[in-house]
Structure formats: C-alpha cells, structure tokens
Coordinates of C-alpha atoms in Angstrom, one line a residue:
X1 CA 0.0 0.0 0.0
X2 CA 2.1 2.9 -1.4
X3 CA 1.6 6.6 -0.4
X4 CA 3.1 7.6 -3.6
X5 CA 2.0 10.8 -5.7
X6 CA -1.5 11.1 -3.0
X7 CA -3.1 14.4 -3.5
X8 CA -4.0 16.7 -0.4
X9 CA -7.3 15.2 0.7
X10 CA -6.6 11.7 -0.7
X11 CA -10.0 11.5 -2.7
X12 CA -9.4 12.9 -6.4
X13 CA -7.9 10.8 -8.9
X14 CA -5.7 12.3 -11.1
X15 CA -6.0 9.1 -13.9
X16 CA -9.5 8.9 -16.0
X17 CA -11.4 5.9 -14.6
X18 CA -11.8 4.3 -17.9
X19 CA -9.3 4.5 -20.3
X20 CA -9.0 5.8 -23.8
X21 CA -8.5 4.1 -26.9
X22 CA -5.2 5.2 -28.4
X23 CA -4.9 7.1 -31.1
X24 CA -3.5 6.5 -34.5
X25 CA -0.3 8.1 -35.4
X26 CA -2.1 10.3 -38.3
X27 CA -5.2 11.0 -35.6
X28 CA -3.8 12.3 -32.7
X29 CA -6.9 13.9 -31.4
X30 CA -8.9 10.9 -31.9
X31 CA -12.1 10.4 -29.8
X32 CA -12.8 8.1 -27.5
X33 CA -14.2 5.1 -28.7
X34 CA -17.7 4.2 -27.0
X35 CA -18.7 1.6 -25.2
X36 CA -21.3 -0.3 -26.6
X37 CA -24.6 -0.8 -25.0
X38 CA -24.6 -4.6 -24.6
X39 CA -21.3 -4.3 -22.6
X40 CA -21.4 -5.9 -19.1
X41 CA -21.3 -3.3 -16.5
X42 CA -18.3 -4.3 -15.0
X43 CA -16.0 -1.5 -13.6
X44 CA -12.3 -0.8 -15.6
X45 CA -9.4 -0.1 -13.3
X46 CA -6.4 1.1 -14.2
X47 CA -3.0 -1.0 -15.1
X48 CA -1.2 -0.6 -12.4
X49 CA 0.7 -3.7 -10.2
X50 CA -1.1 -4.4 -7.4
X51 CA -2.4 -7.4 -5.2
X52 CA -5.5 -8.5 -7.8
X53 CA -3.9 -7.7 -10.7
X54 CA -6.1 -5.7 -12.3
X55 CA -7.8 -6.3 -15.6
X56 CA -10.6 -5.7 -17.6
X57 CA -11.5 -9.4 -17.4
X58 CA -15.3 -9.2 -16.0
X59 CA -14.7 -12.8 -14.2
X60 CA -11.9 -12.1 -12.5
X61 CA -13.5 -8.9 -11.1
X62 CA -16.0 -11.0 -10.4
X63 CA -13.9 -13.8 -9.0
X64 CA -12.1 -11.1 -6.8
X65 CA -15.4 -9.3 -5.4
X66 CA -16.4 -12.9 -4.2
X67 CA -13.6 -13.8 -2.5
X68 CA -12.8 -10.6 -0.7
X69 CA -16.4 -9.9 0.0
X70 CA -16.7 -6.2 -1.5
X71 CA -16.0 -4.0 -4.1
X72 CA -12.7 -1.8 -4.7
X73 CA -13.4 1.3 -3.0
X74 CA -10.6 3.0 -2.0
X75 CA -7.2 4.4 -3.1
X76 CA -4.1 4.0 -0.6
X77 CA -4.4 7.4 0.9
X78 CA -8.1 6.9 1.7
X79 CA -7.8 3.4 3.3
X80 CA -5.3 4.2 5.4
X81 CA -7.2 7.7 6.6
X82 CA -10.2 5.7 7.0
X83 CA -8.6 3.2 9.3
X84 CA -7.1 6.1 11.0
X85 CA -3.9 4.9 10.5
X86 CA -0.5 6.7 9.2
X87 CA 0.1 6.0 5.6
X88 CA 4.0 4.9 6.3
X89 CA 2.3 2.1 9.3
X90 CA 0.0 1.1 6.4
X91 CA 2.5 0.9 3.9
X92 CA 4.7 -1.0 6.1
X93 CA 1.6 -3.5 6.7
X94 CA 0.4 -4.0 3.7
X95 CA 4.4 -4.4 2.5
X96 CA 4.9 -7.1 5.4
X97 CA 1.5 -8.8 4.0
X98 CA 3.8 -9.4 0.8
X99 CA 1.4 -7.1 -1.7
X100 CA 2.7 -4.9 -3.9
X101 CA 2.7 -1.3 -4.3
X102 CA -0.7 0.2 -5.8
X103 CA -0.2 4.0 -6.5
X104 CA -3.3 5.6 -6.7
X105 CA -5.4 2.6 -7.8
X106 CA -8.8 2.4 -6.1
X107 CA -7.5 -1.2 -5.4
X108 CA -8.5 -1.5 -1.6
X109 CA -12.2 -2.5 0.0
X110 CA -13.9 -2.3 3.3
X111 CA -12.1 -5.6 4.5
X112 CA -8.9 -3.8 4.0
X113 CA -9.8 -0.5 5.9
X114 CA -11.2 -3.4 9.0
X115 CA -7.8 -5.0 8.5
X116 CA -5.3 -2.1 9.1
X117 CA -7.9 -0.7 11.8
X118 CA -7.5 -4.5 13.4
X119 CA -3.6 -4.6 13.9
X120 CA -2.9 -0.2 14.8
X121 CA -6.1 -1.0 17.6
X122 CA -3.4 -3.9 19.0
X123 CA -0.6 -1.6 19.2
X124 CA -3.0 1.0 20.1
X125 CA -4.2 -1.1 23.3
X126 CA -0.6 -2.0 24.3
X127 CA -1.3 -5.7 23.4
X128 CA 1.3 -5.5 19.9
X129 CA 4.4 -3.3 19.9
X130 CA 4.6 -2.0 16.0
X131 CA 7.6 -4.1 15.1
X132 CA 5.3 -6.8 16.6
X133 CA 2.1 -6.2 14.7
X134 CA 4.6 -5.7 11.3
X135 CA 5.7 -9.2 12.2
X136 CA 2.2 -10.9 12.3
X137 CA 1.2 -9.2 9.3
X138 CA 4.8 -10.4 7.3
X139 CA 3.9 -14.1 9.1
X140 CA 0.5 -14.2 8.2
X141 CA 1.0 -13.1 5.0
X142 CA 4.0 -15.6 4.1
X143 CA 2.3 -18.5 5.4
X144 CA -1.0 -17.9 3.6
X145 CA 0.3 -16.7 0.5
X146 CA 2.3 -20.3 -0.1
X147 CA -1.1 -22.2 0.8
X148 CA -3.2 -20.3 -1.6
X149 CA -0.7 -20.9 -4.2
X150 CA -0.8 -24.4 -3.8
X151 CA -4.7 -24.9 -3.8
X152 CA -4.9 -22.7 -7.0
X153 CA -2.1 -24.8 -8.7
X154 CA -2.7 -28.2 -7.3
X155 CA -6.3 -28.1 -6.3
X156 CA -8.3 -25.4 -8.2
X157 CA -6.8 -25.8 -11.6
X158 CA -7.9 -29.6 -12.1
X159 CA -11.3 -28.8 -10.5
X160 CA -11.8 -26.3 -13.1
X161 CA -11.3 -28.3 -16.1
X162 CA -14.6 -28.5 -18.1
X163 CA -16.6 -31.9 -16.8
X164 CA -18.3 -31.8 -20.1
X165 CA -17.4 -30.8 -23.7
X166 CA -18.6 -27.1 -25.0
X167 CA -18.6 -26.0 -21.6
X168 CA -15.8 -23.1 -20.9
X169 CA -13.3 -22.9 -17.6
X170 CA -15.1 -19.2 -17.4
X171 CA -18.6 -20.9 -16.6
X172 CA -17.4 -23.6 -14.0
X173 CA -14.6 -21.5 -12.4
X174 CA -17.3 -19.1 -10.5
X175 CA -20.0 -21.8 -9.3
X176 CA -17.2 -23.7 -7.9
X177 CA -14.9 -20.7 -6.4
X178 CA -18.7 -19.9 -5.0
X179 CA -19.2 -23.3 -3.3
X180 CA -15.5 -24.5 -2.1
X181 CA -15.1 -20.9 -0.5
X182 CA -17.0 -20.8 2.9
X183 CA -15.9 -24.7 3.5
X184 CA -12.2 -24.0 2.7
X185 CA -12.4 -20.4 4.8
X186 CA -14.0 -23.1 8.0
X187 CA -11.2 -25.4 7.6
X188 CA -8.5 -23.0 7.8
X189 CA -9.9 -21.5 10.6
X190 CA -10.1 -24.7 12.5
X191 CA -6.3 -26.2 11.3
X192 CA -5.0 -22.7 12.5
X193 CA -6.6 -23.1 16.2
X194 CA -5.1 -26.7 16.5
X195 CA -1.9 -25.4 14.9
X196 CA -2.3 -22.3 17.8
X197 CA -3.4 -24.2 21.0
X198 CA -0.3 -26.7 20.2
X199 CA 2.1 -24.2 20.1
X200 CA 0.9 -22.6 22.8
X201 CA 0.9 -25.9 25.1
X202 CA 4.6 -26.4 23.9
X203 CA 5.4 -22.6 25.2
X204 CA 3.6 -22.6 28.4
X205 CA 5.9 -26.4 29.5
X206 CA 8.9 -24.2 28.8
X207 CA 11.4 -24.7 31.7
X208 CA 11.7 -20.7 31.9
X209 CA 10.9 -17.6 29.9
X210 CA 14.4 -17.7 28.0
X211 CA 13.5 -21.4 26.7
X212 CA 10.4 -19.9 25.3
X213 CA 12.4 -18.2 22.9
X214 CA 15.7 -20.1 22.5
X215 CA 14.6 -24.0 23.3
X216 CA 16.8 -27.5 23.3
X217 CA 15.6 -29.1 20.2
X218 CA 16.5 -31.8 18.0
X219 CA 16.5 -30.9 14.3
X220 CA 16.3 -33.1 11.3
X221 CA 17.2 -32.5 7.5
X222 CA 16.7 -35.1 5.3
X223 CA 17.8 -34.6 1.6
X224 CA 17.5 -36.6 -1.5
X225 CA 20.5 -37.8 -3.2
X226 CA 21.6 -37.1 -6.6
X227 CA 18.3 -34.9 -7.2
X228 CA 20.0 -32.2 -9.2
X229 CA 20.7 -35.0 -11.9
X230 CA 17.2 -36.1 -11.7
X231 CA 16.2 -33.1 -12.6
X232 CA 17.8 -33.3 -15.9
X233 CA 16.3 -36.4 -17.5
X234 CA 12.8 -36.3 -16.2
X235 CA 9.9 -34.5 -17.7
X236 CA 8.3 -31.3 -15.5
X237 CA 5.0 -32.7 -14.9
X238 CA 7.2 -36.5 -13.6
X239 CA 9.5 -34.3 -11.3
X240 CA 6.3 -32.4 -9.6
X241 CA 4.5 -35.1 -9.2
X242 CA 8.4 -36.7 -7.1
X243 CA 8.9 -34.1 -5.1
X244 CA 4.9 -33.7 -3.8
X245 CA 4.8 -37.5 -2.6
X246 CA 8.4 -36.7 -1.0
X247 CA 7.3 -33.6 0.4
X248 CA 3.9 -35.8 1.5
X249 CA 5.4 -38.7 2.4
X250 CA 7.8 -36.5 4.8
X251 CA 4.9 -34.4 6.3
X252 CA 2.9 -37.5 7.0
X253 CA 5.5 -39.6 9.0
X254 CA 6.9 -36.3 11.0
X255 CA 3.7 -35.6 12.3
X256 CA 2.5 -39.4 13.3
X257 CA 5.6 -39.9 15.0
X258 CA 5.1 -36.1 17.1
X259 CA 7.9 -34.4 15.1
X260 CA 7.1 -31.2 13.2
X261 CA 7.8 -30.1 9.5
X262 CA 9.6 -26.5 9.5
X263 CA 9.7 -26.1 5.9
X264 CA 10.1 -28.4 2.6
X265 CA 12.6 -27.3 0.1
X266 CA 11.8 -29.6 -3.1
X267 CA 14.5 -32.1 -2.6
X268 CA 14.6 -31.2 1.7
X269 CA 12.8 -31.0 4.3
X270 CA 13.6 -29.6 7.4
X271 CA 11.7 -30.8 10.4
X272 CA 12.2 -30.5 14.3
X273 CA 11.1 -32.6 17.8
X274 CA 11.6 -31.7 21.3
X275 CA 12.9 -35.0 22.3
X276 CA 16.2 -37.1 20.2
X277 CA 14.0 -40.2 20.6
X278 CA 11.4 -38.7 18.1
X279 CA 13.4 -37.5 16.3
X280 CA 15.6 -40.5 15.6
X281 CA 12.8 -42.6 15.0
X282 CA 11.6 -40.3 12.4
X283 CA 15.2 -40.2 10.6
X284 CA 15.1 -43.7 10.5
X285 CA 11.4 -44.4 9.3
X286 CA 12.1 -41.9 6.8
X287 CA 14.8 -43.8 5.4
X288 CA 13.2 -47.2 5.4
X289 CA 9.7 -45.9 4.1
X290 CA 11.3 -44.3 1.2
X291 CA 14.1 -46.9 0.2
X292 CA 11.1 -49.1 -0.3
X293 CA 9.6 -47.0 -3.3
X294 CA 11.2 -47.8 -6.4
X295 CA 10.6 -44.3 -7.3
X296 CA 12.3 -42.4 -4.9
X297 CA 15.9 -41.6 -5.1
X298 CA 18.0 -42.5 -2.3
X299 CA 18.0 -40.3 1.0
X300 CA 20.0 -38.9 3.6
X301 CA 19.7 -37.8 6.7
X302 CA 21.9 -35.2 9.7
X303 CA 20.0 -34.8 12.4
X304 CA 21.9 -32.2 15.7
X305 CA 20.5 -31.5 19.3
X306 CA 21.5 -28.2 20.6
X307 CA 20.1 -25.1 21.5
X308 CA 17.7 -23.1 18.3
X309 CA 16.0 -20.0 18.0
X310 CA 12.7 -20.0 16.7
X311 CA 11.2 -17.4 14.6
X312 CA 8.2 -16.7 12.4
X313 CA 7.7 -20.4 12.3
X314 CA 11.1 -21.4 11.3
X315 CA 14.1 -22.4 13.2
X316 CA 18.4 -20.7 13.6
X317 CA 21.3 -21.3 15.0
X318 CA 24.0 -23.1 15.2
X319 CA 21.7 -26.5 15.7
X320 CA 20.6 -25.8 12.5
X321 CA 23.1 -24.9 10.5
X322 CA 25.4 -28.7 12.1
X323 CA 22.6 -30.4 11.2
X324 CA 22.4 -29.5 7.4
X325 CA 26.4 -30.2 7.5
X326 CA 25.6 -33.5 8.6
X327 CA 23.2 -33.9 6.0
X328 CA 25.2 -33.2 3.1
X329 CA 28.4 -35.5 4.3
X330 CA 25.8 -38.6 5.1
X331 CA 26.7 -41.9 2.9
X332 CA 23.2 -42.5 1.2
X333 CA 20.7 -44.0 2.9
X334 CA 22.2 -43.1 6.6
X335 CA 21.0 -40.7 9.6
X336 CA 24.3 -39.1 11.2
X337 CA 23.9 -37.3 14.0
X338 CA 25.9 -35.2 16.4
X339 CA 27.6 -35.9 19.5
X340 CA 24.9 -33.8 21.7
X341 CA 21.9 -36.0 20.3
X342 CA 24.1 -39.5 20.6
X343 CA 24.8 -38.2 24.1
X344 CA 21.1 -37.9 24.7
X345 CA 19.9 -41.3 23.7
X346 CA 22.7 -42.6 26.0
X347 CA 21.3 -40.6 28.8
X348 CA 17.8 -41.3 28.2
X349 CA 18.6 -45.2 27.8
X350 CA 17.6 -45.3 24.3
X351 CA 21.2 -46.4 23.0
X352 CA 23.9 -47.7 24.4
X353 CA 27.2 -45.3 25.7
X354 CA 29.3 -48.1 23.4
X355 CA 28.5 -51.3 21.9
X356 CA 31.0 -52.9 24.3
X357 CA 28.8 -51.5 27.3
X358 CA 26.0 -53.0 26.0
X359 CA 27.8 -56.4 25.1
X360 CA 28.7 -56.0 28.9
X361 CA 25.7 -55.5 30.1
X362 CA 24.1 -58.6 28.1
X363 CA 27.1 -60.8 29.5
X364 CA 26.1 -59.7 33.1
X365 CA 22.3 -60.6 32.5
X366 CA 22.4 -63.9 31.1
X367 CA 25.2 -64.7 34.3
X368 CA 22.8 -63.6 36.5
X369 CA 20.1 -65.0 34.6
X370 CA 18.2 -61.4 34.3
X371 CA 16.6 -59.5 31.3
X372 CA 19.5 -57.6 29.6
X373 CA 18.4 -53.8 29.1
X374 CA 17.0 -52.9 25.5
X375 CA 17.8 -50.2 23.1
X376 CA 16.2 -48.4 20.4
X377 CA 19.0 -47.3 18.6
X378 CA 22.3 -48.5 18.7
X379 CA 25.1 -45.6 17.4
X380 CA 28.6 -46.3 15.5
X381 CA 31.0 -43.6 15.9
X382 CA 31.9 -42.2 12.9
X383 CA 35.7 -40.3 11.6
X384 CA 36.7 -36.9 12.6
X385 CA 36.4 -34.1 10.1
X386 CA 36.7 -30.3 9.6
X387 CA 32.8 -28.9 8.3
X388 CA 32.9 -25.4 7.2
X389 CA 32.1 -22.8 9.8
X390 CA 31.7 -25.6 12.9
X391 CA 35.3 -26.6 13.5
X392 CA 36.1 -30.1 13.3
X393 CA 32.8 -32.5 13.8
X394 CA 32.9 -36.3 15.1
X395 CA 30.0 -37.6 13.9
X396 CA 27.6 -41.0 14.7
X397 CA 25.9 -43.4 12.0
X398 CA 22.6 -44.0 13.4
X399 CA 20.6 -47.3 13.4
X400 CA 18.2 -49.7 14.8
X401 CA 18.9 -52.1 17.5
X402 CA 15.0 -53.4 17.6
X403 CA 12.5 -53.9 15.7
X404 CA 10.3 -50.8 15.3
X405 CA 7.0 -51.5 16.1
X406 CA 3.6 -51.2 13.1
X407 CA 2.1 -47.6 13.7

C-alpha cells in the first residue's frame, strides 16, 4: 500500500477511470471510442501492479469481489485515513502482508480499511508493539500466500477443467470458487486453532521464559540424493508429481511420530522434535519408508541437538546450521547425528554409551540370569572431520537395534 503521488485530501484521482483508446499516429486527437450498449457493466481499473492484478477481465472482477467480499473502494491514501492509521504504518503493513505497491489505484475494499484498523487498535491497546504487529502481518502473510498458491495450482486448476465438452473454464470457475469458498475459509480456521493451541501448550511447558524463545531441540534434515541429476532427465509434470509425494510422504511420518515439519525445500525438508527419541525414529522411518519405493531416489539424513532459536515459524542457529552439515556429508541412505543427540539417547537409555557396554551389560544378564536392558537405537561412531564454519565435527551413523513397532 504505497503513499506515492497522493493528492491533499486523498479523494481525487488524477487518472480517467476508464481508459482511452489510443490514437493513431495520423489522428492524434482521436475520440474516445464508446462503449457499446450490450457491454457488461463491469468497472475498468487502471493497469497498475497491485495485489489482484487488475484487468478488464469481468470474471476475475467477479472472482475477486467474491472472494474478498466487496467492491474496490478506495485508493491507498483513503484506506489508510479511514482506518485512521499513518500511511507509512499502512505501507509498512500492507508491504509485510507481501502485496505490492498500488499508487493511486482504487484497489483497496472495506475488509482492507477493518484489516489495518484491526492490527494499529493492538498496538493501540498496548497488546502488539509495532515491530510486533509488522511481524504478524509479514507471518500471516508468508504463510498464507504459499497455501493459496498451492490450492490454485494443485487443487483449483484440475477442478476447473470443463466436466463436459462445450462447456468453458469461465462458466465452471465461479460456481465452484462460489461453493469451495465458505468450507475452505472453515477449515482453515479450524487447522489454525489446532496449529495455535499446540504451540501454545509447547510454550507454556517451557522450563523458563528464556526457553520460550531459545529452546533444546533436536532438528532433522533429510535430503534426496543425486536430485540435481534427476532433474535433468525427467519430464516437469514427472519431477512435480516426485517431489509432492516426497514432500507428502515426509509431512505424513513427522507428524505421526510427534515431530514437526519446518519447511520443505523440493528435494529437503527440514523438520524438528523436542525430544532425540522422536526424532531418531523419524530419521530412521524416513529412510526405510522411502528406500522401499522404487521411485524415490536415495535419502540422507543429519539430524543435531543443541540449543535453536525459533522465529516466524522457522528455526536458527547453530543447531541448525550442524545439522544441514551433517546432512550433506551422510553416505546415502544413513542418519548421522551429532555428538549432543548421541549423548542424549545414551542418557535417556535409548542407545547404548558403546556397543561394548551393551555387550557387557548382556554378559552380566544372562550370568545372572536377568533380562538384559533394551535399546532403540544402537550408534557407531563415525571419523573426525573439519565442516565449514563448525570446527572439526565427530559424527555418529545412526541405526536400529529393535524392531520398530507397526504404527
């Protein structure tokens, strides 16, 4: 929302609010050229870059009036005097949102005016500082602007496709935008409160305030091997449809197992558990679910325990960083991890300190004629070497030492 070239009181427009035709180089006072009778009365809008992308198309004014719910009413300028807020907080909102500049377009409706009235009123009450509230807006804005990409390409665009012949993508799209639109607006809502009341149980068990912030986690990356070359010998629609059942395939196991997917990166995903149990298990059921499909090139996996900063949904630091060095040094189909998370399955008595411990310990419970202790995991430590930025790294070759159960 840009505050560029507004006039004093912010309700002229300087720009005609339909556009002439051009003249001919011979004409150059050529008339306008009328608008015939049988034209749908469907408002023109200038071509400028802004968040619908305005055309003279009448269905996707249409299309656009549906889904936000009102007309375009108002320039920049007026929106943001409306709201009663300053046009550089507005700008700085509607920038964080990830829209573009719209001049002096009459681009903006009533939701927008509610919308910037919504987030000043929190820092207004004290409940948002303004950095704060700019931070929601670039958050919300990010994470919404992904999933509405995805249900137009992947979702919307085969729905679309005329069920029967003669029939036009212009008279399906708007029946069906019409009837998906209140169910997919319900659903979100209800993910997002799930989403909220689970994050907020895992910051409320926070040992103290500064683990709120900057927790103990155990971070995973798991990468596919040799995808770059994949790229180049299959076809576009063959490589989409690999990296969505990856990307699916990796979302569905991290959550049944109580990890949690940070981001996918086409060939990686990055995910995160606040235990090393989980998040060993998930390495490892990642690697054996995947080197069953035939399909599926080969994967690795680093996984480091250590101390992360969480922001805007993702995760930093140092933790991070070790465990994407891991990833890339990982023989294919292995999960190394690093000294802090093989030192946490020792101390939790999900691996053994050393193999020869637990051959010890096996020796000692068949003389005595007791149960020998059980592991999940058994770790094999791995050579020394130098990784760029972290100093020299030692790390472990994670694996099974029972049978994982079904689920």
């Amino acid at each position: 929302m840009t505050v560029d070239g507004t006039t004093s009181d912010g309700d002229s427009d300087p720009n005609p609010s339909t556009p002439e035709t051009p003249a001919t180089p011979d004409a150059p006072d050529a008339p306008k050229t009328p608008r015939a009778p049988s034209a749908p009365a469907s408002p023109v809008f200038h071509e400028v870059d802004h968040t619908a992308e305005p055309s003279d198309d009448p269905l996707a004014i249409r299309l656009e009036q549906l889904i936000l719910g009102a007309e375009r009413r108002y320039t920049a300028f007026q929106a943001a005097r409306t709201a009663g807020v300053s046009m550089d907080l507005a700008s700085r909102f509607w920038r964080a949102m990830g829209f573009p500049d719209i001049g002096q377009a009459k681009a903006l409706t009533e939701a927008d005016v509610l919308a910037l009235r919504r987030l000043a009123g929190l820092v207004e009450a004290g409940l948002l500082s303004e950095p704060m509230a700019v931070q929601v807006a670039r958050s919300t804005g990010q994470t919404t602007a992904r999933l509405a990409e995805w249900q137009i390409d992947s979702f919307l665009e085969g729905l679309t496709e005329p069920p029967e012949p003669g029939m036009t993508r212009t008279e399906v799209t708007y029946p069906l935008v019409e009837l998906l639109l209140p169910e997919l607006e319900e659903f979100l809502v209800y993910v997002w409160r799930r989403q909220l009341a689970a994050a907020t149980g895992r910051v409320v068990q926070a040992a103290d305030d500064d683990e709120m912030v900057d927790r103990r986690l155990a971070v995973g990356f798991a990468d596919l091997v040799g995808f770059t070359r994949l790229t180049r010998r299959l076809e576009e629609e063959e490589l989409g449809e690999l990296v969505e059942a990856f990307e699916t395939t990796c979302a569905d196991l991290v959550a049944a197992h109580g990890g949690r997917l940070i981001k996918t990166l086409g060939d990686e995903v990055l995910y995160c558990a606040d235990d090393a149990g989980t998040a060993a298990e998930i390495a490892l059921r990642l690697i054996e679910t995947l080197s069953h499909d035939q399909t599926m090139p080969a994967l690795r996996v680093g996984i480091a325990f250590g101390t992360v900063t969480t922001r805007m949904g993702d995760v930093f630091g140092t933790t991070v960083n070790l465990a994407s060095r891991l990833t890339s040094i990982a023989p294919k189909d292995t999960v190394l991890v690093d000294g802090a998370l093989a030192e946490e399955l020792s101390r939790t008595g999900e691996a053994p300190v050393s193999e020869a411990e637990a051959a010890a310990e096996a020796e000692k419970a068949e003389k005595e004629g007791t149960e020998a202790p059980t592991y999940r995991f058994g770790l094999q430590p791995m050579w020394q070497r130098p990784v760029r930025g972290l100093g020299i790294v030692e790390p472990w070759m994670l694996g099974r030492r029972t049978k994982p159960d079904s689920s």
